[in-house]
Amino acid sequence: MKTLSRLKDVQLRRLWPQSCQLTSSTRPYATQTEESIGVEDKRLRMRAWQLNGYDGVEGLSLEMARIPPILRPSDVLVKVHAASVNPIDTVLIGGYGRPVLNIMRALGQLEQGIVDPNQTELPITGGRDFVGEVVGVGQRVRGISVGQRVLGVVSPQGQGSHAEFVVTPSSNVCSLPDDVNTEEAASLPYTALTGWSAVVVSGMITPGKALGKRVLVLGAAGGVGSFLCQLLSVWGAQVTGVCSNDAMDLVASLGAEPLDYTDPSTKPMLTADKGYDLIINAAGKDDLEYLSALKPWMGASYVTLSPPLLTNIDQRGLAAGLIKSAREIACQNLTSLSEGRVYKWAFFMPNTRALSHITHLLATHMIRGVVDGVFPFSQTPQAYKHVLNGHARGKTIITLT
């Protein structure tokens, strides 16, 4: 039996692209070559929650899809153990950001030498982050090997992690120690990198400059907010977290001073303070009255994670949407800059060094993933609905093990 298994390994290695390294656990990965010669094996397929149209949660269906091949030498193939449902997943399946994401997909195909004007993005698999085991690597991958346990992210234009296998650049994964809880680790990558972008890139507060800074986090109990409370506290910042009354104990446990947004005295108290170096809106729609809580004429910033850019492009097209977005942020800053404060946008950004830093903090138990609910893979649509219901306490997780 072992001899037969080795023979099958050799056959599949010959069929698989030379940019990919395989082990006995990575036999079942389909390539166009395998399909063209008629190899039929259930092991070449995986289960994936997919959409064949932008029909929202009701359009999700569990399909048998081809396991994605490694097409770039810097990619890795991961067997997914757990993934999270991010708020962006729930809007992407309704068509949010489609024009921009399709441009990004076309550029990715062009990079591979593929030019097909009739190419469609459908079917779509959701899921932006994951924990799993590496089962295949491209020939230029360094520092990540087959068999390693990793956490990672998938960029919004890529096929996602709500499937049994996912492909992503090796720069988007990081080795994860065995003693770190799978569900907690799966809750962090996408929201953590989004939060990092808000703090470091837009807010310009780095680990070495955070000590003593005062930061106000709106939506402190959500996925991004719960991460930011911990990260900034570890860095030595003084963090205030605005949340609902029933989340105040959670926010306090994350290192922030909790304030109840339903308390009518909260906003007047904060705006009268005028002592914050950074405000991050991780709560959804902007409440620009909080701008007054920033220090005037000290380079203080209000950073929102709900910019209108993709919505404007969805509604008006690329050129008109960009113009409208530029006009909106310029007009807002005409007002805020006159008071010595800056209004900024932040987006998810892949960042290898940031992911490594976050993973280190997680592995050394300096931060933790906050899990709101765990659903089996078979109940993925229910997990989406749970996120859509709002008022999450951390993240919603899908498990495949």
Short mmCIF file of N, CA, C and O in Angstrom, two decimals, residues 12 44 176 334 397:
data_model
loop_
_atom_site.label_atom_id
_atom_site.label_comp_id
_atom_site.label_asym_id
_atom_site.label_seq_id
_atom_site.Cartn_x
_atom_site.Cartn_y
_atom_site.Cartn_z
N LEU A 12 1.45 12.63 -9.50
CA LEU A 12 0.88 13.96 -9.33
C LEU A 12 1.96 15.03 -9.32
O LEU A 12 1.74 16.15 -9.76
N LEU A 44 -9.60 15.90 -5.66
CA LEU A 44 -9.22 17.10 -6.39
C LEU A 44 -10.22 18.23 -6.17
O LEU A 44 -10.05 19.32 -6.70
N LEU A 176 2.20 30.22 13.15
CA LEU A 176 1.43 30.33 14.39
C LEU A 176 1.78 29.18 15.32
O LEU A 176 1.65 28.01 14.95
N LEU A 334 -11.52 71.14 5.05
CA LEU A 334 -11.56 72.60 5.09
C LEU A 334 -12.10 73.09 6.42
O LEU A 334 -11.63 74.08 6.98
N ILE A 397 -16.83 33.27 14.05
CA ILE A 397 -15.86 32.31 13.51
C ILE A 397 -16.59 31.12 12.89
O ILE A 397 -17.62 30.64 13.40
#
